[in-house]
Short mmCIF file of C-alpha atoms in Angstrom, two decimals:
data_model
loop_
_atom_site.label_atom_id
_atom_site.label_comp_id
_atom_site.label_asym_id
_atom_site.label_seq_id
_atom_site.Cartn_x
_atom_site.Cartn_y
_atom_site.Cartn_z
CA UNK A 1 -2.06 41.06 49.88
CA UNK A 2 -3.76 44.54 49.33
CA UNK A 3 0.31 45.72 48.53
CA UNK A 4 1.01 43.55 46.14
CA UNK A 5 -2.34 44.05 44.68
CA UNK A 6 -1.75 47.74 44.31
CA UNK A 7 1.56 47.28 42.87
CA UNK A 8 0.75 45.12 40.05
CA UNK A 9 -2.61 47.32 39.22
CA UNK A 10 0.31 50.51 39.13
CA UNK A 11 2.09 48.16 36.93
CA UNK A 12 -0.39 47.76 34.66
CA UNK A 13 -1.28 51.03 34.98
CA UNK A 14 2.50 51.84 33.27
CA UNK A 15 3.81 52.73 36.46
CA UNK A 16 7.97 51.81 36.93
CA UNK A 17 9.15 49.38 39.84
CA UNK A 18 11.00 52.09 41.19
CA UNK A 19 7.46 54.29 41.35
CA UNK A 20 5.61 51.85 42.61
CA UNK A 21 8.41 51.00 45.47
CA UNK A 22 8.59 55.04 46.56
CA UNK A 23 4.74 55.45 46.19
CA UNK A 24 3.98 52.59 48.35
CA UNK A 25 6.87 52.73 50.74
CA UNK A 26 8.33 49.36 49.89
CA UNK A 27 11.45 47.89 48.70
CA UNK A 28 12.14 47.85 44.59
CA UNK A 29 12.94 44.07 45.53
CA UNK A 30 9.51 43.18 46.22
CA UNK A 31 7.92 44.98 43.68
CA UNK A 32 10.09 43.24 41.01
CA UNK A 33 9.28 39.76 43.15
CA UNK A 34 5.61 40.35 43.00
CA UNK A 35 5.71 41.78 39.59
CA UNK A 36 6.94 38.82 38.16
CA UNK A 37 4.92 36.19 40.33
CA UNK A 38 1.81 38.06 38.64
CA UNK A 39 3.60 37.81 35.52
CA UNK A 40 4.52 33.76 35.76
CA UNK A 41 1.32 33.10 37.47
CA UNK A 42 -1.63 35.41 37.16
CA UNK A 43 -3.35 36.72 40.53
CA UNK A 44 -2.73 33.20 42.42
CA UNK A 45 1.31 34.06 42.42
CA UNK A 46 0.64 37.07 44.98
CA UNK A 47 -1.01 34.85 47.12
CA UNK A 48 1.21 35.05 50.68
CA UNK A 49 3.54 31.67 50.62
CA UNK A 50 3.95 30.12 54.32
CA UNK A 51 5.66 32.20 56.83
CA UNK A 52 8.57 29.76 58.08
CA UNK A 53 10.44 32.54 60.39
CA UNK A 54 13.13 31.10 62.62
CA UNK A 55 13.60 27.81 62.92
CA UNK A 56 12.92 26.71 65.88
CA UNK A 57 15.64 25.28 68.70
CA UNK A 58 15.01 22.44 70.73
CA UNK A 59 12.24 22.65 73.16
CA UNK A 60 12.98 22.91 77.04
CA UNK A 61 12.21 19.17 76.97
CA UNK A 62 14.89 18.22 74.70
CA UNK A 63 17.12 20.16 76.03
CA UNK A 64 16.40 18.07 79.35
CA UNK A 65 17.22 14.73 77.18
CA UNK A 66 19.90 16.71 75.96
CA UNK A 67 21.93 17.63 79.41
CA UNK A 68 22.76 13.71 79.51
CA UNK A 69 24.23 12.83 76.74
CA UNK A 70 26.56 15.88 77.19
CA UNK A 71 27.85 14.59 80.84
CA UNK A 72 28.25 10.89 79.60
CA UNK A 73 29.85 12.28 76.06
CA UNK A 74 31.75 15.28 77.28
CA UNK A 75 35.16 13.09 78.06
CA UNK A 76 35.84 9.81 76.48
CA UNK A 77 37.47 6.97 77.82
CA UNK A 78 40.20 7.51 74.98
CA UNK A 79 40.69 10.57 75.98
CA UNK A 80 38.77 12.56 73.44
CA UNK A 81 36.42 15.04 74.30
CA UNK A 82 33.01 15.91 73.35
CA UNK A 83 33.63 18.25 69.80
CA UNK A 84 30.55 20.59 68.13
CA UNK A 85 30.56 18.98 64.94
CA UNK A 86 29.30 15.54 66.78
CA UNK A 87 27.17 17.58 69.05
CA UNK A 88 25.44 19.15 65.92
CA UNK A 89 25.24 15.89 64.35
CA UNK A 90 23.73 14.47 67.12
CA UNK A 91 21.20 16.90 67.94
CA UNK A 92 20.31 16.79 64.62
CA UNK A 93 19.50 12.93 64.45
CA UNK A 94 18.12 12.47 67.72
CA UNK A 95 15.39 15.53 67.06
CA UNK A 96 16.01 16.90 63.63
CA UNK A 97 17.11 20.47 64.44
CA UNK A 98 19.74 21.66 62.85
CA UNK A 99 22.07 23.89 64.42
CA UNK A 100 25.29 25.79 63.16
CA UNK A 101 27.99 24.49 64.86
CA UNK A 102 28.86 27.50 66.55
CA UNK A 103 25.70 28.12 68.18
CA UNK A 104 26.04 24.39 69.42
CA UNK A 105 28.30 26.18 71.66
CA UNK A 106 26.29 28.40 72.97
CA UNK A 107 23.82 25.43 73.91
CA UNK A 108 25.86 24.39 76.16
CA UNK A 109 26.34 27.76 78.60
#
């Protein structure tokens, strides 16, 4: 908070983006994104959003409940076998985590 505070006092003090950025080691990106929040929103839009980070996997539980599934699904009766996109889709339903279908891949080494 005490960055983005100094960088909108600079700005108010006539400073550039691009001064602010090199005098307080940042990128011109943020300055221009807390520049504006300050702009639309007055002191409350530097105010630190929540910090998502990764998304989380599935837990070593679920991947338990998981393991499962994969042997019954992995060949069909009809001869099919056991694709990513349904594994994706599945994982997602049955514990809403959403994976890219080429990391459901990696799941399963």
């Amino acid at each position: 908070m005490r960055t983005r505070l100094l960088a909108v006092s600079h700005f108010v003090d006539g400073k550039s983006p691009t001064e602010i950025a090199r005098f307080l080691k940042v990128s011109r990106t943020s300055v221009n994104k807390w520049i504006n929040a300050y702009l639309n929103d007055g002191l409350e839009g530097l105010n630190e959003g929540k910090h998502n980070g990764h998304p989380k996997g599935l837990t070593g539980s679920q991947l338990r409940r998981l393991k499962p599934f994969i042997i019954k699904s992995a060949v069909k009766p009809d001869g099919g076998k056991l694709q990513g996109k349904y594994m994706k889709n599945s994982i997602e339903e049955e514990f809403g985590v959403i994976y890219q279908k080429a990391h459901v891949y990696h799941l399963l080494h």
